[in-house]
Coordinates of C-alpha atoms and ligand atoms in Angstrom, one line a residue:
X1 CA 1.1 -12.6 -51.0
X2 CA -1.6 -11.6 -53.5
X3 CA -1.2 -7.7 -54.5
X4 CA -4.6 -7.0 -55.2
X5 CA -5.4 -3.0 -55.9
X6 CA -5.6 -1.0 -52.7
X7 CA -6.7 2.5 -52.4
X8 CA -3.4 2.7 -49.8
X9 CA -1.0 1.5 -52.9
X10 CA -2.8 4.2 -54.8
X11 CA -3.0 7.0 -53.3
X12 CA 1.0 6.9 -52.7
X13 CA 1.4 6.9 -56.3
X14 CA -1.1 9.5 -56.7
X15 CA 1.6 11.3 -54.3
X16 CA 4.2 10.8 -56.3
X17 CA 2.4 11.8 -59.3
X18 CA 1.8 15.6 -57.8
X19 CA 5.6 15.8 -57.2
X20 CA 6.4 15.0 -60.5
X21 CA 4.3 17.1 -62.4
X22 CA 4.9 20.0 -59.7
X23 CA 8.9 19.3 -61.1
X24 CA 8.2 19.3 -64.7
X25 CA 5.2 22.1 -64.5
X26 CA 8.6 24.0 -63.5
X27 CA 10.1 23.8 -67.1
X28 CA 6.4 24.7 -68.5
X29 CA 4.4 27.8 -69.3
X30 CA 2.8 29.1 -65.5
X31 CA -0.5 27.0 -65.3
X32 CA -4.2 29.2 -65.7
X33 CA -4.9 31.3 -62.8
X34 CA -7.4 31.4 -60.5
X35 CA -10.2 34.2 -61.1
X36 CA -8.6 36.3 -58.0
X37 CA -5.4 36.0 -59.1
X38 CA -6.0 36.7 -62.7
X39 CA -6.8 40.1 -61.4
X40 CA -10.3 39.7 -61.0
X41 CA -11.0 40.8 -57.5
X42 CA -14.1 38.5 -56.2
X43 CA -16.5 41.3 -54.6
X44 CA -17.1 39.9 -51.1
X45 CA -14.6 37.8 -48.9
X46 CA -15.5 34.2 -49.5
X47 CA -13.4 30.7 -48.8
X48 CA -13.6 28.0 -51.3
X49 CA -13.3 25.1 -48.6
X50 CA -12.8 21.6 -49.6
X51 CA -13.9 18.7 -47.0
X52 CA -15.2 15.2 -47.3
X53 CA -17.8 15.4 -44.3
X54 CA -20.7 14.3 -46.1
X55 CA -22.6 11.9 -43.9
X56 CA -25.3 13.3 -42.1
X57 CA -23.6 14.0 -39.0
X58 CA -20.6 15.2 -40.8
X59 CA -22.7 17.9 -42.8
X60 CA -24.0 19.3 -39.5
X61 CA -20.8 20.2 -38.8
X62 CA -19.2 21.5 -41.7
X63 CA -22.7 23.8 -41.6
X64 CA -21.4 25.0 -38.1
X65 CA -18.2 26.2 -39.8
X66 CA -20.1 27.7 -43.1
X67 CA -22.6 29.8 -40.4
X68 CA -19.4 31.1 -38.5
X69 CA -18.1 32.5 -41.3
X70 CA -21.5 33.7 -42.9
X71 CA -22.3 35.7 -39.9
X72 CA -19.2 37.6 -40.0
X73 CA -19.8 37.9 -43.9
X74 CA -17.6 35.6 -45.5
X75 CA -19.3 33.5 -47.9
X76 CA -19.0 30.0 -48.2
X77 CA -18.2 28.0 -51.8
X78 CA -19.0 24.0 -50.8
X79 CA -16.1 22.0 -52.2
X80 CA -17.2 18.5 -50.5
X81 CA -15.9 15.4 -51.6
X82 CA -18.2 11.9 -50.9
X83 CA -15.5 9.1 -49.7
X84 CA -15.0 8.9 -45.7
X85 CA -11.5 9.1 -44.6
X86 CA -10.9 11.3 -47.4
X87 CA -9.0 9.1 -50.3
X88 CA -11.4 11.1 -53.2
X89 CA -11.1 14.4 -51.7
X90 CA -7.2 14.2 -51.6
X91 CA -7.3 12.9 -55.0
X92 CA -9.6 16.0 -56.9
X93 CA -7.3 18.2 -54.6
X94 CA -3.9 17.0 -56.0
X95 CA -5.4 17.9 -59.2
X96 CA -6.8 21.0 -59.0
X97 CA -3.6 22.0 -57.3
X98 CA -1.0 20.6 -59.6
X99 CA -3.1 22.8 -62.5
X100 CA -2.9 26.1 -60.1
X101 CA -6.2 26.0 -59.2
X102 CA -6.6 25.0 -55.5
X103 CA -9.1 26.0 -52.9
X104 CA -8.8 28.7 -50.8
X105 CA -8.8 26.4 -47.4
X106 CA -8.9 22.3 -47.7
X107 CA -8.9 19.8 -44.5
X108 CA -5.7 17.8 -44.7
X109 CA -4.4 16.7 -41.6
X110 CA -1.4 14.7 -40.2
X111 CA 1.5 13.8 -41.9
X112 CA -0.1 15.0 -45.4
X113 CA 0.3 18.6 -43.8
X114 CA 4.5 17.5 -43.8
X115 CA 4.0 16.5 -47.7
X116 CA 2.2 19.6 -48.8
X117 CA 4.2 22.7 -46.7
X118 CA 6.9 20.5 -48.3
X119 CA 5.9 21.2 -51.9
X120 CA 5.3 25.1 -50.8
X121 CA 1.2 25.3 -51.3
X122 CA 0.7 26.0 -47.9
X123 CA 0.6 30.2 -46.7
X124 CA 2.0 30.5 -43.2
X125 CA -0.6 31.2 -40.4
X126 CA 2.0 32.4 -37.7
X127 CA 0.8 36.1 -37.8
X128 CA -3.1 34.7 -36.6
X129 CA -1.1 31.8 -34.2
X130 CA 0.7 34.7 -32.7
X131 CA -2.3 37.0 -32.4
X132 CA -4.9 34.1 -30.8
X133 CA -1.8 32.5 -28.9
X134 CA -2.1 29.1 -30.3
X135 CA 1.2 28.1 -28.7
X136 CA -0.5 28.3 -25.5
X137 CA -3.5 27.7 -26.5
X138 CA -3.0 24.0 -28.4
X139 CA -1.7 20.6 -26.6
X140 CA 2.2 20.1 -27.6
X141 CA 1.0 16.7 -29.6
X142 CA -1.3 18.9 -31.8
X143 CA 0.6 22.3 -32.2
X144 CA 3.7 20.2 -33.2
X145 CA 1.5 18.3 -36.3
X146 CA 0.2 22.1 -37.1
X147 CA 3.8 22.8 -38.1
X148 CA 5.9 22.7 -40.9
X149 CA 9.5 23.5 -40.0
X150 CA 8.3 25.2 -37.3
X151 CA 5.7 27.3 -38.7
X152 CA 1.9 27.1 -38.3
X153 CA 0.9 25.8 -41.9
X154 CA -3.1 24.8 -40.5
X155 CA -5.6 25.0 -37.8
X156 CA -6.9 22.3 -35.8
X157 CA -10.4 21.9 -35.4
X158 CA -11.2 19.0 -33.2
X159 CA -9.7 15.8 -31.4
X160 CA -11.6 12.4 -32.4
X161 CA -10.6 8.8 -30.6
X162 CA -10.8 6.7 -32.7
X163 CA -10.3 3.4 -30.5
X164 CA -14.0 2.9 -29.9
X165 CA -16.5 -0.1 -29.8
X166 CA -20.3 1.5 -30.5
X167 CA -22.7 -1.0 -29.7
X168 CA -26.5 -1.6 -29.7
X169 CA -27.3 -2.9 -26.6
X170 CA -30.6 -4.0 -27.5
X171 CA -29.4 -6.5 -29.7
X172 CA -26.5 -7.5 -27.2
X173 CA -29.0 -8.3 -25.1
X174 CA -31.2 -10.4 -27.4
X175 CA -28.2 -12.6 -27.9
X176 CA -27.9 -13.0 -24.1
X177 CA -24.4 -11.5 -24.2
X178 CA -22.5 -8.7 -22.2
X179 CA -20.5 -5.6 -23.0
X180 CA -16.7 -6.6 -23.7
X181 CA -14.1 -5.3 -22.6
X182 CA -11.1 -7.5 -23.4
X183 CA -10.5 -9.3 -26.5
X184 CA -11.2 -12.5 -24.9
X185 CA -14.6 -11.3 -23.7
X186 CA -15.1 -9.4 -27.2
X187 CA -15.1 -12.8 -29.0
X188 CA -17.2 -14.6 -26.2
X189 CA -19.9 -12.0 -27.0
X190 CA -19.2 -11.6 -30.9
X191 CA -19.7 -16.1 -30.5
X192 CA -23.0 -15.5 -28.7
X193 CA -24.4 -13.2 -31.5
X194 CA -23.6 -15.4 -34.3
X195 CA -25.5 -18.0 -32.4
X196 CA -28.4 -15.7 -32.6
X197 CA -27.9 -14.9 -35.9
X198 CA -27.2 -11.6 -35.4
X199 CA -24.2 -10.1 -37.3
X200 CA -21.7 -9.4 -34.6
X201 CA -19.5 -6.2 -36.4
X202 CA -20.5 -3.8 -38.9
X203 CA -17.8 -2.8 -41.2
X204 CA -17.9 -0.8 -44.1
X205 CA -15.3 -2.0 -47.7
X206 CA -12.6 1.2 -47.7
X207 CA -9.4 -0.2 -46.8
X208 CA -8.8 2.7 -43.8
X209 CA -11.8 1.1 -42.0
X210 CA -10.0 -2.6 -41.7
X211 CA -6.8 -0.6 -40.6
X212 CA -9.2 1.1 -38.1
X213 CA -10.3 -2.4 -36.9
X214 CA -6.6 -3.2 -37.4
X215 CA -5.4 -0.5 -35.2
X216 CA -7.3 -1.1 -32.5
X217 CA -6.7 -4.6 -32.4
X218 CA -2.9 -3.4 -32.4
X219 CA -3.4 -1.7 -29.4
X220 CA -5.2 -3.6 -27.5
X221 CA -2.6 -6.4 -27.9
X222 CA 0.7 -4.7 -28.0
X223 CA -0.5 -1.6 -25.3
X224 CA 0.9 2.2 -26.2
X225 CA 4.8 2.2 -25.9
X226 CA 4.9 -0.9 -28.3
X227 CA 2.4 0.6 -30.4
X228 CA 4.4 3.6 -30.7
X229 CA 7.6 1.5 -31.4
X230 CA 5.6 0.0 -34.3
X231 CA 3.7 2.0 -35.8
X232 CA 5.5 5.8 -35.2
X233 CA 9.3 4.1 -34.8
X234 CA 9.1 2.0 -37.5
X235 CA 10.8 -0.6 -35.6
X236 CA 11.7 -3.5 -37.7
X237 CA 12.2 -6.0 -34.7
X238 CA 9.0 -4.8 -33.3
X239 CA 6.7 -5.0 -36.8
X240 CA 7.9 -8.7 -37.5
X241 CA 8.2 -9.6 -33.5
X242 CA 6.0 -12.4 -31.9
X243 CA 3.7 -9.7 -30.8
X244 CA 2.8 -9.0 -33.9
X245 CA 2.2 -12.4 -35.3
X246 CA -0.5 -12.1 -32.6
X247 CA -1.8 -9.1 -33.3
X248 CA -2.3 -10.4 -36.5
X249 CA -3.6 -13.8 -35.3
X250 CA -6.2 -11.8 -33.0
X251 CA -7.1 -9.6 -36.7
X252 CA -7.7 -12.9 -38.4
X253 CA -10.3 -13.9 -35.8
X254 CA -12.1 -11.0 -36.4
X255 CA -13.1 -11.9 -39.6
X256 CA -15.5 -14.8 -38.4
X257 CA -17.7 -12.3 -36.7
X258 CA -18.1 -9.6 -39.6
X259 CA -19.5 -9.7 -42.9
X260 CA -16.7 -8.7 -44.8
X261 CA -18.0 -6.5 -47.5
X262 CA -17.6 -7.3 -51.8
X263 CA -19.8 -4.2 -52.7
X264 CA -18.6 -0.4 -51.8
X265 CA -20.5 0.4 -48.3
X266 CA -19.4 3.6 -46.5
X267 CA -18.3 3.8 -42.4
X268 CA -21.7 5.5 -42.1
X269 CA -23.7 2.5 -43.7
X270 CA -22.1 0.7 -41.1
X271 CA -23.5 3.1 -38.2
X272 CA -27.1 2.6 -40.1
X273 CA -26.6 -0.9 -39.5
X274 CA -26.6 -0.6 -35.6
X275 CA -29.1 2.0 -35.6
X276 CA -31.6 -0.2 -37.8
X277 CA -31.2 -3.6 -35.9
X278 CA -29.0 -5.0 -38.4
X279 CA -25.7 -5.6 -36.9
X280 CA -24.6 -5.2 -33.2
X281 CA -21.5 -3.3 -32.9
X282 CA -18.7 -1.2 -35.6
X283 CA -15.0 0.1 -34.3
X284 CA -14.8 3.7 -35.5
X285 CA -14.0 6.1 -34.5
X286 CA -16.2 9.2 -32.6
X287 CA -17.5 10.6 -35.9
X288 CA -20.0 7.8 -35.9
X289 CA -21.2 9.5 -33.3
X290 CA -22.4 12.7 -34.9
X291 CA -23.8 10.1 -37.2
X292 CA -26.2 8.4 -34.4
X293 CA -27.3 11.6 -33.3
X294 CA -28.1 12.5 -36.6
X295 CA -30.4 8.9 -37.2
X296 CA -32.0 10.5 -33.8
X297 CA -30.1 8.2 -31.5
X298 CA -28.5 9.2 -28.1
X299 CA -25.3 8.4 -27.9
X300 CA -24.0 6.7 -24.5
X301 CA -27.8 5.2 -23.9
X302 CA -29.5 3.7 -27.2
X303 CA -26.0 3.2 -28.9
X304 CA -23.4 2.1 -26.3
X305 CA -19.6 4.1 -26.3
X306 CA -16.9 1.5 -25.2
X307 CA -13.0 2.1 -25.4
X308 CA -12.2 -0.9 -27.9
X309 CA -11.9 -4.2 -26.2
X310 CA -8.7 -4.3 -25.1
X311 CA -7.5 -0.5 -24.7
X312 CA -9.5 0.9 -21.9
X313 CA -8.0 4.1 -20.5
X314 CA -6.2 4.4 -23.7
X315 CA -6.1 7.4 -26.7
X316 CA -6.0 6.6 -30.4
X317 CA -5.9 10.6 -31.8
X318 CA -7.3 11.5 -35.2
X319 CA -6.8 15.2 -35.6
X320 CA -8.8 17.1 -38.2
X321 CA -6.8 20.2 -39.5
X322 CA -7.5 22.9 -42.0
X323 CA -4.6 23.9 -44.2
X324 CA -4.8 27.0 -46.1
X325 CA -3.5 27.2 -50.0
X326 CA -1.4 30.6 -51.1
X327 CA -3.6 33.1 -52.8
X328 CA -2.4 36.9 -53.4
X329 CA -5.3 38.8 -53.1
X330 CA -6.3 40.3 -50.2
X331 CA -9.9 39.2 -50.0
X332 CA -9.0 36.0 -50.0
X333 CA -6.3 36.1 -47.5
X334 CA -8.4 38.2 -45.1
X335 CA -11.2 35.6 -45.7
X336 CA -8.3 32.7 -44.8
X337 CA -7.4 34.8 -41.8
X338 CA -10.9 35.3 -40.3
X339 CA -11.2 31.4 -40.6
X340 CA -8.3 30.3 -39.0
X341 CA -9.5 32.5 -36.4
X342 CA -12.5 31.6 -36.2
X343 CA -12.2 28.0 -35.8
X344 CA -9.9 28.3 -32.6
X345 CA -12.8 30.5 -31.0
X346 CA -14.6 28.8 -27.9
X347 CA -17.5 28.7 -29.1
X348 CA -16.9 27.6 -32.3
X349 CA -15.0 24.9 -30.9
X350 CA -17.9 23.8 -28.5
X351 CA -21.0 24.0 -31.5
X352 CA -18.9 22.2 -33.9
X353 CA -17.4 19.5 -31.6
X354 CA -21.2 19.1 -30.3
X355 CA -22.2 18.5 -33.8
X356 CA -19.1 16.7 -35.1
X357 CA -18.4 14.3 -32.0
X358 CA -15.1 15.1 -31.3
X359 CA -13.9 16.9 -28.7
X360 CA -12.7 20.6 -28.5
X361 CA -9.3 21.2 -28.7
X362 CA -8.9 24.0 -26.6
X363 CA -9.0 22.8 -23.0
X364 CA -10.9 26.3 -21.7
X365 CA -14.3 25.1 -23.8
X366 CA -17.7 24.9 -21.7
X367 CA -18.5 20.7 -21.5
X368 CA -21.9 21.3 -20.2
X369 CA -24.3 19.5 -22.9
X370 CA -21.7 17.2 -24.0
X371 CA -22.4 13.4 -24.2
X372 CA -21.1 10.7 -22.2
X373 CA -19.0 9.6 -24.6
X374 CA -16.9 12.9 -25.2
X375 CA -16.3 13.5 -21.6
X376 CA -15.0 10.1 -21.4
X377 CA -13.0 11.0 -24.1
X378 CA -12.0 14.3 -22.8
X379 CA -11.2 12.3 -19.4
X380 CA -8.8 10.0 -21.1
X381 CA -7.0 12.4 -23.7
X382 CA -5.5 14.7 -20.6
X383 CA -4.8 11.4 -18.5
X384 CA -2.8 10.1 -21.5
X385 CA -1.6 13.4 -22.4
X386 CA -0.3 13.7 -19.2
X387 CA 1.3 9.6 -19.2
X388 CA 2.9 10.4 -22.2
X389 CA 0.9 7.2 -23.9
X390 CA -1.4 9.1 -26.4
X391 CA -1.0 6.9 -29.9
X392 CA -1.6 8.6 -33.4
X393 CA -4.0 6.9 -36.0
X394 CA -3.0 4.8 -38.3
X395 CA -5.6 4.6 -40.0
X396 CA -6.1 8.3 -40.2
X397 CA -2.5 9.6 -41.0
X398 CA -1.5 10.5 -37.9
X399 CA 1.1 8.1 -37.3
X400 CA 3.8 8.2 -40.6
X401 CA 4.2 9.6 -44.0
X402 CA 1.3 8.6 -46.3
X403 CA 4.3 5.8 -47.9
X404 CA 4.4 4.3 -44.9
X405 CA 0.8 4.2 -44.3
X406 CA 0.1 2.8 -47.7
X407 CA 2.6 0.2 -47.3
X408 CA 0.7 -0.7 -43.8
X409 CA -2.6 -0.7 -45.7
X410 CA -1.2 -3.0 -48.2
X411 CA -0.6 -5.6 -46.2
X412 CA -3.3 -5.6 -43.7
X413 CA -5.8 -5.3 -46.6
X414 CA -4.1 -8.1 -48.0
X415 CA -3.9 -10.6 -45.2
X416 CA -7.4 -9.5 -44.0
X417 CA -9.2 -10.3 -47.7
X418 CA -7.2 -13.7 -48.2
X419 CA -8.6 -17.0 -47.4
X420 CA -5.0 -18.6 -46.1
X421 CA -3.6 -16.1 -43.9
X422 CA -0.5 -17.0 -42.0
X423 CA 0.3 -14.4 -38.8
X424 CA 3.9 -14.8 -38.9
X425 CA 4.6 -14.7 -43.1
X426 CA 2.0 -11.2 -42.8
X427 CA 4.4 -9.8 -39.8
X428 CA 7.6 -10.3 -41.8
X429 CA 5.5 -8.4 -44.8
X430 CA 4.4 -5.8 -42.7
X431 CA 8.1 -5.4 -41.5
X432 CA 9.5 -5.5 -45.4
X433 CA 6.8 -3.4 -46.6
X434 CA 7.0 -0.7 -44.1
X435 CA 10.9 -0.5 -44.3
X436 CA 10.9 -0.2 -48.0
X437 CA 8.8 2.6 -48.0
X438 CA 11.0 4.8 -45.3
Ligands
GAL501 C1 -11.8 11.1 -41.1 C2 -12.0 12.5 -40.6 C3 -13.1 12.5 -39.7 C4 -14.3 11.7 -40.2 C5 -13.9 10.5 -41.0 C6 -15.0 9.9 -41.8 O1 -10.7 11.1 -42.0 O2 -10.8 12.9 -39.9 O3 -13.5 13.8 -39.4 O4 -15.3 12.5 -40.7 O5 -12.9 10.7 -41.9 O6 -15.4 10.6 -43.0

């Protein structure tokens, strides 16, 4: 198999990198302080807060959060990152923390939460949890990836599905073809707009959107208990099993109906392209929504929501999380406090999650004004919730330790940019891969 460069191969290294220059900074001089803690109190409460929501619709939401805090006097020090999904962001934070340096408050979500509380940045939030009630505030499946060793170590912000087909039915129609729901009748219509010329799926070149494509298809095929086994598990049987080898078969046929990328082109170029006419549908998740509202676009009527073909009724989760680094003065810390606060308040949670297009993660939060699309997606997270079949993103970090995940993104990056793909040598990979990196 040819081991071409991935950003998934890289940023485990980059991992390993931090923990072993967090070990030898041990044996070295302390690293340069931060202004606060070098005793120089900063004269109002403000967070530094690092984020990589930089598309349009993105920035309307992280300006929800900077306006929540500005009104209650905290000032705001933008620490944004370009790259969707978050590689770059991670990458500038790793370094700024390994040299003592890090932000006051960074989004880092899923397992990465695990990996950092682990290398003792994070400062406990139990004393605000306690205080707002999270425990009985918060879904199980999200307090649980809030903890580390059983203590709050972030906040949650929102709850994005990420198994979604956004279409532009205009162009659907053009090309005489009819919403899909089934992979089957996903590739009827995807055959019907290549007939017409039309390009059937935008997709953008970062690895973590062909594992979003990837995922889905995964789900569709395999349905959420063998997804679970997979992907969460680790199951070796399952990851090299005949279901597998079609998942992968289904993965490969995808290719034909997408224009697979050789320049960089973000998830939200790929939005732009429905919007303008220029391709008919993208699998992302619900943050391209904020991003068709944004390009003045209703979501739900001009740019179609459907669950990706294949997993109606189902929930892939992406969870965005804010973790807070440890900083001793007490500005800071009361500016940390106010924000972790702040961001479980209802109607926080309803303006961001109106901008963001996600859903709030408190269950007590207003719908009215809400789209189509989130209460669909608010429908199907408490049915699955309640099923027990809600599936973590892999895509996203949700579903295993970032060394499993960039073992994962290794080989479907792999199989999905080589010309001779073979289903059942790229399940035994994925089942090699995945178990070396355990
Ligand atoms: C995800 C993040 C989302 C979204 C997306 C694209 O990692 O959880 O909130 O914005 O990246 O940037």
């Amino acid at each position: 198999m040819n081991m071409s460069f991935s950003a998934g191969r890289y940023r485990s290294l980059s991992l390993a990198v931090v923990l072993i220059t967090a070990a030898i900074s041990a044996f070295l001089p302390a690293p340069a302080m931060s202004a606060s803690d070098a005793g120089q109190q900063p004269e109002q409460q403000e967070v530094e807060v690092l984020h990589w929501w930089t598309a349009k619709g993105e920035m309307k939401a992280a300006q929800v959060l900077q306006g929540s805090l500005e009104q209650q006097s905290i000032g705001w020090k933008n620490f944004a990152i370009a790259g969707g999904g978050g590689e770059s962001a991670m990458t500038v934070l790793k370094s700024r923390a390994v040299s003592g340096n890090p932000p006051s408050a960074a989004q880092l979500k899923g397992y990465d939460l695990q990996e950092w509380g682990m290398l003792g940045f994070l400062t406990s939030l139990d004393e605000v949890a306690d205080a707002q009630r999270w425990d009985q505030l918060l879904p199980p499946v999200i307090s649980q990836i809030m903890k580390y060793q059983g203590h709050y170590v972030a906040v949650p912000v929102n709850i994005h599905r990420v198994n979604w087909l956004w279409i532009n039915p205009a162009l659907l129609e053009k090309a005489g073809a009819t919403v899909p729901d089934s992979l089957e009748s996903f590739f009827v219509a995807a055959e019907k707009l290549k007939q017409a010329n039309i390009v059937p799926v935008a997709l953008g070149s970062d690895p973590w959107q062909e594992v979003t494509l990837f995922e889905s298809v995964a789900l569709a095929v395999l349905g959420p208990q063998d997804y679970r086994r997979a992907f969460v598990d680790l199951d070796s049987d399952m990851l090299a099993g005949e279901q597998m080898v079609d998942v992968f078969r289904q993965f490969e046929h995808m290719r034909q109906y997408i224009d697979v990328k050789t320049k960089a082109m973000e998830w939200s170029d790929a939005s732009a392209m429905l919007v303008e006419g220029k391709a008919a549908m993208q699998f992302m998740g619900d943050w391209a929504k904020g991003e068709f509202s944004a390009l003045g676009k209703t979501p739900g009527k001009e740019i179609l929501c459907v669950p990706a073909p294949g997993t109606q009724g189902l929930f892939t989760y992406n969870i965005d999380s804010f973790a807070f680094f440890k900083h001793s003065d007490d500005l800071s810390i009361q500016a940390q406090e106010t924000m972790a606060h702040t961001i479980l308040t209802p109607d926080f949670q309803r303006k961001f999650n109106l901008a963001k297009g996600s859903i709030p993660v408190r269950t007590d939060v207003d719908m009215t004004g809400f789209d189509s699309c989130s209460l669909a997606s608010a429908a199907a997270f408490q049915l699955n919730q309640q099923n027990n079949t809600l599936v973590p993103s892999i895509s996203q970090g949700l579903a295993s330790t970032s060394y499993v995940q960039a073992a994962i993104f290794d080989v479907v990056t792999d199989f999905f940019h080589s010309k001779q793909t073979d289903p059942v040598k790229a399940a035994n990979q994925l089942a090699r891969a995945v178990k070396s990196a355990r």
